[in-house]
Amino acid sequence: MARKASGDHLAGLAGLAAPLALTAVLIPFRVSLPNTDAALALVLVVVAVAAAGYRLAGVLAAVSAAVWFDFFLTVPYERFTITRAADIETTVLVLAVAVAVTEIAVWRRRQQAAAARRAGYLDGINAAARAVFAGSSPQAVIDEVCGQLTSLLSLSGCRFQDGAAGIGRPRLLRTGQVVTRGLVWDAGREGLPPGTDTELLAEAGGLLQGRFLLTPGPRVQLTLEQRLVAVALADQAAAALGGGQLASRQ
Protein backbone atom coordinates (compact mmCIF):
# COMPACT_ATOMS: atom_id res chain seq x y z
CA MET A 1 0.00 0.00 0.00
CA ALA A 2 2.87 2.39 0.85
CA ARG A 3 4.45 1.72 -2.54
CA LYS A 4 1.14 2.38 -4.31
CA ALA A 5 0.64 5.64 -2.36
CA SER A 6 4.15 6.71 -3.29
CA GLY A 7 3.45 5.92 -6.96
CA ASP A 8 0.20 7.93 -6.83
CA HIS A 9 2.03 10.86 -5.25
CA LEU A 10 4.82 10.89 -7.83
CA ALA A 11 2.36 10.53 -10.70
CA GLY A 12 0.31 13.42 -9.31
CA LEU A 13 3.39 15.65 -9.11
CA ALA A 14 4.28 14.69 -12.68
CA GLY A 15 0.75 15.51 -13.77
CA LEU A 16 1.04 19.01 -12.34
CA ALA A 17 4.62 19.72 -13.39
CA ALA A 18 4.92 18.23 -16.88
CA PRO A 19 2.45 20.54 -18.69
CA LEU A 20 3.95 23.56 -16.93
CA ALA A 21 7.45 22.53 -18.03
CA LEU A 22 6.34 22.10 -21.63
CA THR A 23 4.55 25.45 -21.80
CA ALA A 24 7.68 27.10 -20.37
CA VAL A 25 9.68 25.56 -23.21
CA LEU A 26 7.15 26.80 -25.78
CA ILE A 27 7.03 30.41 -24.54
CA PRO A 28 9.83 31.66 -26.84
CA PHE A 29 7.94 30.25 -29.84
CA ARG A 30 4.39 31.21 -28.89
CA VAL A 31 4.10 34.04 -31.40
CA SER A 32 5.01 31.87 -34.39
CA LEU A 33 3.74 28.51 -33.13
CA PRO A 34 0.08 27.80 -33.95
CA ASN A 35 -1.95 27.23 -30.81
CA THR A 36 -3.32 24.00 -32.21
CA ASP A 37 0.20 22.59 -32.43
CA ALA A 38 0.94 23.65 -28.86
CA ALA A 39 -2.33 22.07 -27.74
CA LEU A 40 -1.43 18.78 -29.41
CA ALA A 41 1.96 18.82 -27.70
CA LEU A 42 0.25 19.30 -24.33
CA VAL A 43 -2.17 16.46 -25.03
CA LEU A 44 0.81 14.20 -25.73
CA VAL A 45 2.25 15.11 -22.33
CA VAL A 46 -1.06 14.28 -20.68
CA VAL A 47 -1.13 10.95 -22.52
CA ALA A 48 2.35 10.17 -21.20
CA VAL A 49 1.28 10.92 -17.63
CA ALA A 50 -2.05 9.12 -17.94
CA ALA A 51 -0.41 6.01 -19.40
CA ALA A 52 0.50 4.99 -15.85
CA GLY A 53 -3.21 4.51 -15.24
CA TYR A 54 -3.59 6.84 -12.26
CA ARG A 55 -6.83 8.78 -12.67
CA LEU A 56 -5.89 11.61 -10.30
CA ALA A 57 -2.55 12.16 -12.05
CA GLY A 58 -4.22 12.23 -15.46
CA VAL A 59 -6.91 14.67 -14.33
CA LEU A 60 -4.30 16.91 -12.70
CA ALA A 61 -2.29 16.83 -15.93
CA ALA A 62 -5.39 17.69 -17.98
CA VAL A 63 -6.28 20.65 -15.76
CA SER A 64 -2.66 21.79 -15.61
CA ALA A 65 -2.39 21.62 -19.40
CA ALA A 66 -5.54 23.69 -19.90
CA VAL A 67 -4.57 26.27 -17.27
CA TRP A 68 -1.02 26.85 -18.49
CA PHE A 69 -2.10 26.80 -22.13
CA ASP A 70 -4.47 29.64 -21.29
CA PHE A 71 -1.94 31.54 -19.18
CA PHE A 72 1.19 31.28 -21.32
CA LEU A 73 0.13 30.50 -24.87
CA THR A 74 -3.04 32.49 -25.56
CA VAL A 75 -3.49 36.23 -26.02
CA PRO A 76 -3.32 38.19 -23.73
CA TYR A 77 -0.23 36.40 -22.37
CA GLU A 78 0.39 35.83 -18.64
CA ARG A 79 -3.26 36.43 -17.84
CA PHE A 80 -6.10 33.99 -17.22
CA THR A 81 -8.12 35.65 -19.94
CA ILE A 82 -8.88 34.49 -23.47
CA THR A 83 -10.13 36.97 -26.03
CA ARG A 84 -10.32 34.84 -29.17
CA ALA A 85 -13.09 32.29 -29.66
CA ALA A 86 -10.69 29.88 -31.37
CA ASP A 87 -8.43 29.88 -28.31
CA ILE A 88 -11.39 29.22 -26.04
CA GLU A 89 -12.38 26.24 -28.18
CA THR A 90 -8.81 24.93 -28.22
CA THR A 91 -8.50 25.23 -24.42
CA VAL A 92 -11.76 23.38 -23.89
CA LEU A 93 -10.68 20.67 -26.34
CA VAL A 94 -7.32 20.27 -24.58
CA LEU A 95 -9.13 19.69 -21.30
CA ALA A 96 -11.78 17.38 -22.77
CA VAL A 97 -9.36 15.26 -24.79
CA ALA A 98 -6.91 15.01 -21.90
CA VAL A 99 -9.62 13.83 -19.49
CA ALA A 100 -10.91 11.33 -22.05
CA VAL A 101 -7.42 9.94 -22.58
CA THR A 102 -7.00 9.61 -18.83
CA GLU A 103 -10.21 7.58 -18.51
CA ILE A 104 -9.13 5.30 -21.35
CA ALA A 105 -5.75 4.76 -19.68
CA VAL A 106 -7.40 3.97 -16.32
CA TRP A 107 -9.76 1.51 -18.02
CA ARG A 108 -6.84 -0.16 -19.84
CA ARG A 109 -4.88 -0.53 -16.63
CA ARG A 110 -7.85 -2.09 -14.86
CA GLN A 111 -8.37 -4.51 -17.73
CA GLN A 112 -4.72 -5.53 -17.59
CA ALA A 113 -4.91 -6.03 -13.82
CA ALA A 114 -8.08 -8.12 -14.20
CA ALA A 115 -6.44 -10.23 -16.91
CA ALA A 116 -3.43 -10.81 -14.68
CA ARG A 117 -5.68 -11.89 -11.80
CA ARG A 118 -7.59 -14.29 -14.04
CA ALA A 119 -4.33 -15.77 -15.25
CA GLY A 120 -3.33 -16.29 -11.63
CA TYR A 121 -6.64 -18.00 -10.86
CA LEU A 122 -6.24 -20.32 -13.82
CA ASP A 123 -2.69 -21.15 -12.76
CA GLY A 124 -4.00 -22.17 -9.35
CA ILE A 125 -6.70 -24.40 -10.80
CA ASN A 126 -4.23 -25.92 -13.25
CA ALA A 127 -1.76 -26.64 -10.47
CA ALA A 128 -4.43 -28.51 -8.52
CA ALA A 129 -5.55 -30.34 -11.66
CA ARG A 130 -1.98 -31.40 -12.44
CA ALA A 131 -1.64 -32.78 -8.94
CA VAL A 132 -4.83 -34.81 -9.44
CA PHE A 133 -3.92 -36.20 -12.85
CA ALA A 134 -0.33 -36.89 -11.83
CA GLY A 135 -1.65 -39.38 -9.32
CA SER A 136 -0.57 -37.40 -6.27
CA SER A 137 -1.83 -38.65 -2.94
CA PRO A 138 -5.12 -37.18 -1.73
CA GLN A 139 -3.28 -35.45 1.09
CA ALA A 140 -0.84 -33.84 -1.35
CA VAL A 141 -3.75 -32.53 -3.43
CA ILE A 142 -5.51 -31.22 -0.33
CA ASP A 143 -2.33 -29.44 0.78
CA GLU A 144 -1.99 -27.91 -2.69
CA VAL A 145 -5.62 -26.77 -2.70
CA CYS A 146 -5.35 -25.35 0.83
CA GLY A 147 -2.35 -23.34 -0.26
CA GLN A 148 -4.19 -22.04 -3.30
CA LEU A 149 -7.27 -21.16 -1.23
CA THR A 150 -5.17 -19.36 1.35
CA SER A 151 -3.59 -17.18 -1.32
CA LEU A 152 -6.80 -16.67 -3.28
CA LEU A 153 -8.99 -15.66 -0.34
CA SER A 154 -6.31 -14.08 1.88
CA LEU A 155 -6.94 -16.63 4.62
CA SER A 156 -5.11 -16.92 7.90
CA GLY A 157 -5.67 -20.68 7.88
CA CYS A 158 -7.17 -23.56 5.90
CA ARG A 159 -7.74 -27.19 6.83
CA PHE A 160 -9.70 -30.14 5.49
CA GLN A 161 -12.16 -32.39 7.30
CA ASP A 162 -13.82 -35.46 5.89
CA GLY A 163 -17.36 -36.46 6.72
CA ALA A 164 -20.65 -34.62 6.61
CA ALA A 165 -21.14 -30.89 6.40
CA GLY A 166 -21.17 -28.95 9.63
CA ILE A 167 -24.12 -27.27 11.26
CA GLY A 168 -24.21 -23.60 12.09
CA ARG A 169 -21.05 -22.58 10.25
CA PRO A 170 -21.04 -20.01 7.45
CA ARG A 171 -20.79 -21.74 4.08
CA LEU A 172 -19.43 -20.79 0.69
CA LEU A 173 -21.95 -22.20 -1.78
CA ARG A 174 -21.35 -23.45 -5.30
CA THR A 175 -23.02 -20.29 -6.60
CA GLY A 176 -20.30 -18.21 -4.97
CA GLN A 177 -22.66 -16.88 -2.32
CA VAL A 178 -21.70 -16.99 1.34
CA VAL A 179 -24.54 -17.79 3.73
CA THR A 180 -24.52 -17.59 7.49
CA ARG A 181 -27.44 -18.21 9.84
CA GLY A 182 -29.71 -18.59 6.86
CA LEU A 183 -28.83 -15.18 5.44
CA VAL A 184 -26.67 -14.19 2.48
CA TRP A 185 -23.45 -12.56 3.65
CA ASP A 186 -22.08 -9.71 1.52
CA ALA A 187 -18.66 -11.21 0.84
CA GLY A 188 -18.13 -8.74 -1.98
CA ARG A 189 -17.89 -5.97 0.61
CA GLU A 190 -17.16 -7.72 3.90
CA GLY A 191 -15.07 -10.72 2.90
CA LEU A 192 -15.70 -13.91 4.85
CA PRO A 193 -17.64 -13.72 8.16
CA PRO A 194 -15.17 -12.89 10.94
CA GLY A 195 -14.61 -14.84 14.13
CA THR A 196 -15.38 -18.28 12.72
CA ASP A 197 -14.42 -20.66 9.93
CA THR A 198 -16.40 -20.71 6.71
CA GLU A 199 -16.89 -24.16 5.24
CA LEU A 200 -16.45 -24.98 1.57
CA LEU A 201 -17.76 -28.38 0.57
CA ALA A 202 -15.66 -30.65 -1.61
CA GLU A 203 -18.03 -32.58 -3.88
CA ALA A 204 -17.44 -34.86 -6.84
CA GLY A 205 -20.13 -36.59 -8.87
CA GLY A 206 -22.75 -35.40 -6.43
CA LEU A 207 -20.95 -37.11 -3.54
CA LEU A 208 -19.66 -35.14 -0.58
CA GLN A 209 -16.00 -35.93 0.11
CA GLY A 210 -15.46 -33.50 2.96
CA ARG A 211 -15.09 -29.80 3.56
CA PHE A 212 -12.47 -27.13 3.72
CA LEU A 213 -12.60 -24.90 6.77
CA LEU A 214 -11.52 -21.40 5.79
CA THR A 215 -10.21 -19.17 8.56
CA PRO A 216 -10.50 -15.54 7.44
CA GLY A 217 -7.57 -13.18 7.68
CA PRO A 218 -7.88 -9.39 7.84
CA ARG A 219 -11.06 -8.30 6.11
CA VAL A 220 -10.59 -8.40 2.36
CA GLN A 221 -13.33 -7.87 -0.21
CA LEU A 222 -13.82 -11.02 -2.27
CA THR A 223 -15.14 -10.85 -5.80
CA LEU A 224 -17.63 -13.38 -7.11
CA GLU A 225 -14.91 -14.58 -9.47
CA GLN A 226 -12.59 -15.36 -6.56
CA ARG A 227 -15.31 -17.28 -4.75
CA LEU A 228 -16.19 -19.33 -7.82
CA VAL A 229 -12.50 -20.16 -8.32
CA ALA A 230 -12.43 -21.37 -4.70
CA VAL A 231 -15.34 -23.70 -5.47
CA ALA A 232 -13.49 -25.03 -8.53
CA LEU A 233 -10.40 -25.70 -6.40
CA ALA A 234 -12.49 -27.63 -3.88
CA ASP A 235 -13.87 -29.70 -6.75
CA GLN A 236 -10.31 -30.63 -7.74
CA ALA A 237 -9.66 -31.89 -4.22
CA ALA A 238 -12.90 -33.87 -4.28
CA ALA A 239 -11.86 -35.48 -7.56
CA ALA A 240 -8.60 -36.57 -5.95
CA LEU A 241 -10.42 -38.19 -3.09
CA GLY A 242 -12.55 -40.13 -5.54
CA GLY A 243 -15.10 -41.16 -2.95
CA GLY A 244 -12.50 -42.44 -0.47
CA GLN A 245 -12.46 -41.53 3.16
CA LEU A 246 -9.63 -39.62 4.83
CA ALA A 247 -8.85 -39.52 8.45
CA SER A 248 -10.08 -36.32 10.04
CA ARG A 249 -7.57 -33.50 9.68
CA GLN A 250 -7.94 -30.79 12.25
mmCIF file of C-alpha atoms in Angstrom:
data_model
loop_
_atom_site.group_PDB
_atom_site.id
_atom_site.type_symbol
_atom_site.label_atom_id
_atom_site.label_comp_id
_atom_site.label_asym_id
_atom_site.label_seq_id
_atom_site.Cartn_x
_atom_site.Cartn_y
_atom_site.Cartn_z
ATOM 1 C CA MET A 1 0.000 0.000 0.000
ATOM 2 C CA ALA A 2 2.872 2.392 0.847
ATOM 3 C CA ARG A 3 4.450 1.720 -2.536
ATOM 4 C CA LYS A 4 1.140 2.382 -4.312
ATOM 5 C CA ALA A 5 0.638 5.636 -2.362
ATOM 6 C CA SER A 6 4.151 6.711 -3.287
ATOM 7 C CA GLY A 7 3.450 5.925 -6.958
ATOM 8 C CA ASP A 8 0.204 7.931 -6.826
ATOM 9 C CA HIS A 9 2.032 10.856 -5.247
ATOM 10 C CA LEU A 10 4.823 10.894 -7.828
ATOM 11 C CA ALA A 11 2.360 10.526 -10.698
ATOM 12 C CA GLY A 12 0.312 13.419 -9.309
ATOM 13 C CA LEU A 13 3.387 15.646 -9.113
ATOM 14 C CA ALA A 14 4.284 14.689 -12.679
ATOM 15 C CA GLY A 15 0.746 15.512 -13.771
ATOM 16 C CA LEU A 16 1.045 19.015 -12.342
ATOM 17 C CA ALA A 17 4.618 19.724 -13.393
ATOM 18 C CA ALA A 18 4.921 18.226 -16.884
ATOM 19 C CA PRO A 19 2.446 20.540 -18.689
ATOM 20 C CA LEU A 20 3.947 23.556 -16.933
ATOM 21 C CA ALA A 21 7.445 22.529 -18.031
ATOM 22 C CA LEU A 22 6.336 22.095 -21.634
ATOM 23 C CA THR A 23 4.546 25.450 -21.800
ATOM 24 C CA ALA A 24 7.680 27.101 -20.371
ATOM 25 C CA VAL A 25 9.685 25.556 -23.205
ATOM 26 C CA LEU A 26 7.149 26.800 -25.775
ATOM 27 C CA ILE A 27 7.031 30.412 -24.535
ATOM 28 C CA PRO A 28 9.834 31.660 -26.842
ATOM 29 C CA PHE A 29 7.939 30.249 -29.841
ATOM 30 C CA ARG A 30 4.391 31.214 -28.890
ATOM 31 C CA VAL A 31 4.100 34.040 -31.397
ATOM 32 C CA SER A 32 5.008 31.866 -34.390
ATOM 33 C CA LEU A 33 3.744 28.509 -33.128
ATOM 34 C CA PRO A 34 0.081 27.795 -33.954
ATOM 35 C CA ASN A 35 -1.953 27.231 -30.809
ATOM 36 C CA THR A 36 -3.324 23.999 -32.211
ATOM 37 C CA ASP A 37 0.198 22.588 -32.428
ATOM 38 C CA ALA A 38 0.936 23.649 -28.861
ATOM 39 C CA ALA A 39 -2.329 22.065 -27.738
ATOM 40 C CA LEU A 40 -1.429 18.776 -29.414
ATOM 41 C CA ALA A 41 1.961 18.820 -27.695
ATOM 42 C CA LEU A 42 0.249 19.303 -24.329
ATOM 43 C CA VAL A 43 -2.168 16.461 -25.030
ATOM 44 C CA LEU A 44 0.813 14.200 -25.732
ATOM 45 C CA VAL A 45 2.250 15.113 -22.330
ATOM 46 C CA VAL A 46 -1.060 14.279 -20.681
ATOM 47 C CA VAL A 47 -1.126 10.949 -22.525
ATOM 48 C CA ALA A 48 2.349 10.169 -21.199
ATOM 49 C CA VAL A 49 1.278 10.923 -17.629
ATOM 50 C CA ALA A 50 -2.048 9.123 -17.938
ATOM 51 C CA ALA A 51 -0.407 6.015 -19.400
ATOM 52 C CA ALA A 52 0.504 4.989 -15.852
ATOM 53 C CA GLY A 53 -3.215 4.509 -15.238
ATOM 54 C CA TYR A 54 -3.585 6.837 -12.257
ATOM 55 C CA ARG A 55 -6.828 8.781 -12.668
ATOM 56 C CA LEU A 56 -5.892 11.611 -10.303
ATOM 57 C CA ALA A 57 -2.551 12.158 -12.050
ATOM 58 C CA GLY A 58 -4.218 12.229 -15.457
ATOM 59 C CA VAL A 59 -6.907 14.674 -14.332
ATOM 60 C CA LEU A 60 -4.301 16.914 -12.704
ATOM 61 C CA ALA A 61 -2.291 16.827 -15.929
ATOM 62 C CA ALA A 62 -5.392 17.690 -17.976
ATOM 63 C CA VAL A 63 -6.283 20.651 -15.760
ATOM 64 C CA SER A 64 -2.661 21.791 -15.610
ATOM 65 C CA ALA A 65 -2.388 21.622 -19.403
ATOM 66 C CA ALA A 66 -5.541 23.687 -19.901
ATOM 67 C CA VAL A 67 -4.573 26.270 -17.266
ATOM 68 C CA TRP A 68 -1.020 26.851 -18.489
ATOM 69 C CA PHE A 69 -2.102 26.796 -22.125
ATOM 70 C CA ASP A 70 -4.470 29.643 -21.288
ATOM 71 C CA PHE A 71 -1.941 31.540 -19.178
ATOM 72 C CA PHE A 72 1.190 31.283 -21.315
ATOM 73 C CA LEU A 73 0.131 30.503 -24.867
ATOM 74 C CA THR A 74 -3.044 32.488 -25.555
ATOM 75 C CA VAL A 75 -3.486 36.233 -26.021
ATOM 76 C CA PRO A 76 -3.322 38.192 -23.728
ATOM 77 C CA TYR A 77 -0.235 36.398 -22.372
ATOM 78 C CA GLU A 78 0.394 35.834 -18.641
ATOM 79 C CA ARG A 79 -3.261 36.425 -17.839
ATOM 80 C CA PHE A 80 -6.098 33.994 -17.221
ATOM 81 C CA THR A 81 -8.118 35.654 -19.943
ATOM 82 C CA ILE A 82 -8.876 34.492 -23.472
ATOM 83 C CA THR A 83 -10.132 36.968 -26.026
ATOM 84 C CA ARG A 84 -10.322 34.836 -29.172
ATOM 85 C CA ALA A 85 -13.093 32.292 -29.656
ATOM 86 C CA ALA A 86 -10.693 29.882 -31.370
ATOM 87 C CA ASP A 87 -8.427 29.885 -28.305
ATOM 88 C CA ILE A 88 -11.395 29.217 -26.039
ATOM 89 C CA GLU A 89 -12.377 26.238 -28.180
ATOM 90 C CA THR A 90 -8.809 24.932 -28.223
ATOM 91 C CA THR A 91 -8.501 25.226 -24.421
ATOM 92 C CA VAL A 92 -11.759 23.376 -23.885
ATOM 93 C CA LEU A 93 -10.676 20.672 -26.342
ATOM 94 C CA VAL A 94 -7.322 20.273 -24.582
ATOM 95 C CA LEU A 95 -9.127 19.686 -21.296
ATOM 96 C CA ALA A 96 -11.779 17.384 -22.773
ATOM 97 C CA VAL A 97 -9.364 15.256 -24.790
ATOM 98 C CA ALA A 98 -6.912 15.005 -21.897
ATOM 99 C CA VAL A 99 -9.616 13.833 -19.487
ATOM 100 C CA ALA A 100 -10.914 11.329 -22.051
ATOM 101 C CA VAL A 101 -7.425 9.938 -22.582
ATOM 102 C CA THR A 102 -7.002 9.607 -18.828
ATOM 103 C CA GLU A 103 -10.209 7.580 -18.509
ATOM 104 C CA ILE A 104 -9.133 5.298 -21.349
ATOM 105 C CA ALA A 105 -5.753 4.760 -19.678
ATOM 106 C CA VAL A 106 -7.396 3.967 -16.324
ATOM 107 C CA TRP A 107 -9.762 1.515 -18.020
ATOM 108 C CA ARG A 108 -6.844 -0.159 -19.837
ATOM 109 C CA ARG A 109 -4.878 -0.529 -16.630
ATOM 110 C CA ARG A 110 -7.850 -2.090 -14.856
ATOM 111 C CA GLN A 111 -8.365 -4.514 -17.729
ATOM 112 C CA GLN A 112 -4.717 -5.534 -17.589
ATOM 113 C CA ALA A 113 -4.913 -6.032 -13.822
ATOM 114 C CA ALA A 114 -8.083 -8.115 -14.203
ATOM 115 C CA ALA A 115 -6.445 -10.234 -16.908
ATOM 116 C CA ALA A 116 -3.429 -10.813 -14.681
ATOM 117 C CA ARG A 117 -5.681 -11.885 -11.804
ATOM 118 C CA ARG A 118 -7.590 -14.294 -14.037
ATOM 119 C CA ALA A 119 -4.330 -15.769 -15.251
ATOM 120 C CA GLY A 120 -3.327 -16.294 -11.632
ATOM 121 C CA TYR A 121 -6.644 -17.998 -10.861
ATOM 122 C CA LEU A 122 -6.241 -20.319 -13.824
ATOM 123 C CA ASP A 123 -2.689 -21.151 -12.763
ATOM 124 C CA GLY A 124 -3.999 -22.167 -9.353
ATOM 125 C CA ILE A 125 -6.698 -24.404 -10.804
ATOM 126 C CA ASN A 126 -4.226 -25.918 -13.254
ATOM 127 C CA ALA A 127 -1.759 -26.637 -10.466
ATOM 128 C CA ALA A 128 -4.428 -28.515 -8.520
ATOM 129 C CA ALA A 129 -5.553 -30.344 -11.661
ATOM 130 C CA ARG A 130 -1.980 -31.401 -12.441
ATOM 131 C CA ALA A 131 -1.641 -32.784 -8.938
ATOM 132 C CA VAL A 132 -4.826 -34.809 -9.445
ATOM 133 C CA PHE A 133 -3.915 -36.204 -12.849
ATOM 134 C CA ALA A 134 -0.328 -36.889 -11.835
ATOM 135 C CA GLY A 135 -1.652 -39.379 -9.324
ATOM 136 C CA SER A 136 -0.570 -37.396 -6.269
ATOM 137 C CA SER A 137 -1.833 -38.653 -2.942
ATOM 138 C CA PRO A 138 -5.124 -37.177 -1.728
ATOM 139 C CA GLN A 139 -3.275 -35.452 1.091
ATOM 140 C CA ALA A 140 -0.843 -33.838 -1.347
ATOM 141 C CA VAL A 141 -3.746 -32.529 -3.429
ATOM 142 C CA ILE A 142 -5.507 -31.215 -0.329
ATOM 143 C CA ASP A 143 -2.334 -29.441 0.777
ATOM 144 C CA GLU A 144 -1.993 -27.913 -2.688
ATOM 145 C CA VAL A 145 -5.620 -26.769 -2.703
ATOM 146 C CA CYS A 146 -5.352 -25.350 0.826
ATOM 147 C CA GLY A 147 -2.351 -23.341 -0.264
ATOM 148 C CA GLN A 148 -4.195 -22.035 -3.299
ATOM 149 C CA LEU A 149 -7.272 -21.159 -1.232
ATOM 150 C CA THR A 150 -5.166 -19.358 1.352
ATOM 151 C CA SER A 151 -3.592 -17.182 -1.316
ATOM 152 C CA LEU A 152 -6.798 -16.665 -3.283
ATOM 153 C CA LEU A 153 -8.993 -15.663 -0.336
ATOM 154 C CA SER A 154 -6.305 -14.076 1.876
ATOM 155 C CA LEU A 155 -6.938 -16.634 4.620
ATOM 156 C CA SER A 156 -5.105 -16.922 7.897
ATOM 157 C CA GLY A 157 -5.674 -20.683 7.876
ATOM 158 C CA CYS A 158 -7.169 -23.559 5.903
ATOM 159 C CA ARG A 159 -7.737 -27.190 6.828
ATOM 160 C CA PHE A 160 -9.705 -30.138 5.487
ATOM 161 C CA GLN A 161 -12.163 -32.392 7.296
ATOM 162 C CA ASP A 162 -13.818 -35.462 5.889
ATOM 163 C CA GLY A 163 -17.363 -36.457 6.718
ATOM 164 C CA ALA A 164 -20.653 -34.615 6.608
ATOM 165 C CA ALA A 165 -21.138 -30.890 6.404
ATOM 166 C CA GLY A 166 -21.169 -28.954 9.634
ATOM 167 C CA ILE A 167 -24.116 -27.269 11.264
ATOM 168 C CA GLY A 168 -24.209 -23.599 12.091
ATOM 169 C CA ARG A 169 -21.054 -22.577 10.247
ATOM 170 C CA PRO A 170 -21.040 -20.014 7.451
ATOM 171 C CA ARG A 171 -20.788 -21.740 4.082
ATOM 172 C CA LEU A 172 -19.432 -20.789 0.688
ATOM 173 C CA LEU A 173 -21.952 -22.201 -1.783
ATOM 174 C CA ARG A 174 -21.349 -23.450 -5.304
ATOM 175 C CA THR A 175 -23.021 -20.286 -6.603
ATOM 176 C CA GLY A 176 -20.298 -18.209 -4.970
ATOM 177 C CA GLN A 177 -22.664 -16.882 -2.318
ATOM 178 C CA VAL A 178 -21.697 -16.993 1.341
ATOM 179 C CA VAL A 179 -24.541 -17.786 3.733
ATOM 180 C CA THR A 180 -24.524 -17.588 7.495
ATOM 181 C CA ARG A 181 -27.437 -18.207 9.844
ATOM 182 C CA GLY A 182 -29.713 -18.586 6.860
ATOM 183 C CA LEU A 183 -28.834 -15.176 5.437
ATOM 184 C CA VAL A 184 -26.666 -14.188 2.483
ATOM 185 C CA TRP A 185 -23.449 -12.563 3.645
ATOM 186 C CA ASP A 186 -22.084 -9.712 1.523
ATOM 187 C CA ALA A 187 -18.658 -11.214 0.839
ATOM 188 C CA GLY A 188 -18.128 -8.736 -1.978
ATOM 189 C CA ARG A 189 -17.890 -5.966 0.614
ATOM 190 C CA GLU A 190 -17.162 -7.716 3.895
ATOM 191 C CA GLY A 191 -15.073 -10.725 2.904
ATOM 192 C CA LEU A 192 -15.703 -13.915 4.851
ATOM 193 C CA PRO A 193 -17.637 -13.724 8.155
ATOM 194 C CA PRO A 194 -15.168 -12.893 10.936
ATOM 195 C CA GLY A 195 -14.605 -14.839 14.131
ATOM 196 C CA THR A 196 -15.384 -18.275 12.721
ATOM 197 C CA ASP A 197 -14.425 -20.656 9.935
ATOM 198 C CA THR A 198 -16.397 -20.712 6.705
ATOM 199 C CA GLU A 199 -16.893 -24.164 5.238
ATOM 200 C CA LEU A 200 -16.447 -24.975 1.572
ATOM 201 C CA LEU A 201 -17.763 -28.375 0.569
ATOM 202 C CA ALA A 202 -15.664 -30.655 -1.615
ATOM 203 C CA GLU A 203 -18.033 -32.581 -3.875
ATOM 204 C CA ALA A 204 -17.442 -34.861 -6.840
ATOM 205 C CA GLY A 205 -20.125 -36.593 -8.870
ATOM 206 C CA GLY A 206 -22.752 -35.403 -6.435
ATOM 207 C CA LEU A 207 -20.953 -37.112 -3.536
ATOM 208 C CA LEU A 208 -19.658 -35.140 -0.575
ATOM 209 C CA GLN A 209 -15.999 -35.927 0.108
ATOM 210 C CA GLY A 210 -15.457 -33.498 2.959
ATOM 211 C CA ARG A 211 -15.087 -29.798 3.562
ATOM 212 C CA PHE A 212 -12.469 -27.133 3.720
ATOM 213 C CA LEU A 213 -12.596 -24.898 6.768
ATOM 214 C CA LEU A 214 -11.522 -21.405 5.793
ATOM 215 C CA THR A 215 -10.212 -19.173 8.564
ATOM 216 C CA PRO A 216 -10.497 -15.544 7.445
ATOM 217 C CA GLY A 217 -7.565 -13.180 7.677
ATOM 218 C CA PRO A 218 -7.875 -9.388 7.837
ATOM 219 C CA ARG A 219 -11.065 -8.303 6.112
ATOM 220 C CA VAL A 220 -10.588 -8.404 2.355
ATOM 221 C CA GLN A 221 -13.326 -7.868 -0.213
ATOM 222 C CA LEU A 222 -13.819 -11.019 -2.272
ATOM 223 C CA THR A 223 -15.142 -10.848 -5.803
ATOM 224 C CA LEU A 224 -17.633 -13.377 -7.114
ATOM 225 C CA GLU A 225 -14.915 -14.577 -9.469
ATOM 226 C CA GLN A 226 -12.591 -15.361 -6.559
ATOM 227 C CA ARG A 227 -15.314 -17.279 -4.751
ATOM 228 C CA LEU A 228 -16.189 -19.334 -7.825
ATOM 229 C CA VAL A 229 -12.502 -20.164 -8.321
ATOM 230 C CA ALA A 230 -12.426 -21.369 -4.704
ATOM 231 C CA VAL A 231 -15.337 -23.702 -5.472
ATOM 232 C CA ALA A 232 -13.490 -25.033 -8.530
ATOM 233 C CA LEU A 233 -10.397 -25.701 -6.402
ATOM 234 C CA ALA A 234 -12.486 -27.633 -3.876
ATOM 235 C CA ASP A 235 -13.869 -29.701 -6.755
ATOM 236 C CA GLN A 236 -10.312 -30.632 -7.735
ATOM 237 C CA ALA A 237 -9.659 -31.887 -4.220
ATOM 238 C CA ALA A 238 -12.898 -33.870 -4.276
ATOM 239 C CA ALA A 239 -11.857 -35.475 -7.564
ATOM 240 C CA ALA A 240 -8.601 -36.566 -5.955
ATOM 241 C CA LEU A 241 -10.423 -38.187 -3.085
ATOM 242 C CA GLY A 242 -12.546 -40.130 -5.535
ATOM 243 C CA GLY A 243 -15.100 -41.160 -2.952
ATOM 244 C CA GLY A 244 -12.495 -42.437 -0.469
ATOM 245 C CA GLN A 245 -12.463 -41.534 3.163
ATOM 246 C CA LEU A 246 -9.635 -39.624 4.830
ATOM 247 C CA ALA A 247 -8.849 -39.523 8.446
ATOM 248 C CA SER A 248 -10.083 -36.325 10.042
ATOM 249 C CA ARG A 249 -7.574 -33.502 9.675
ATOM 250 C CA GLN A 250 -7.936 -30.786 12.252
#
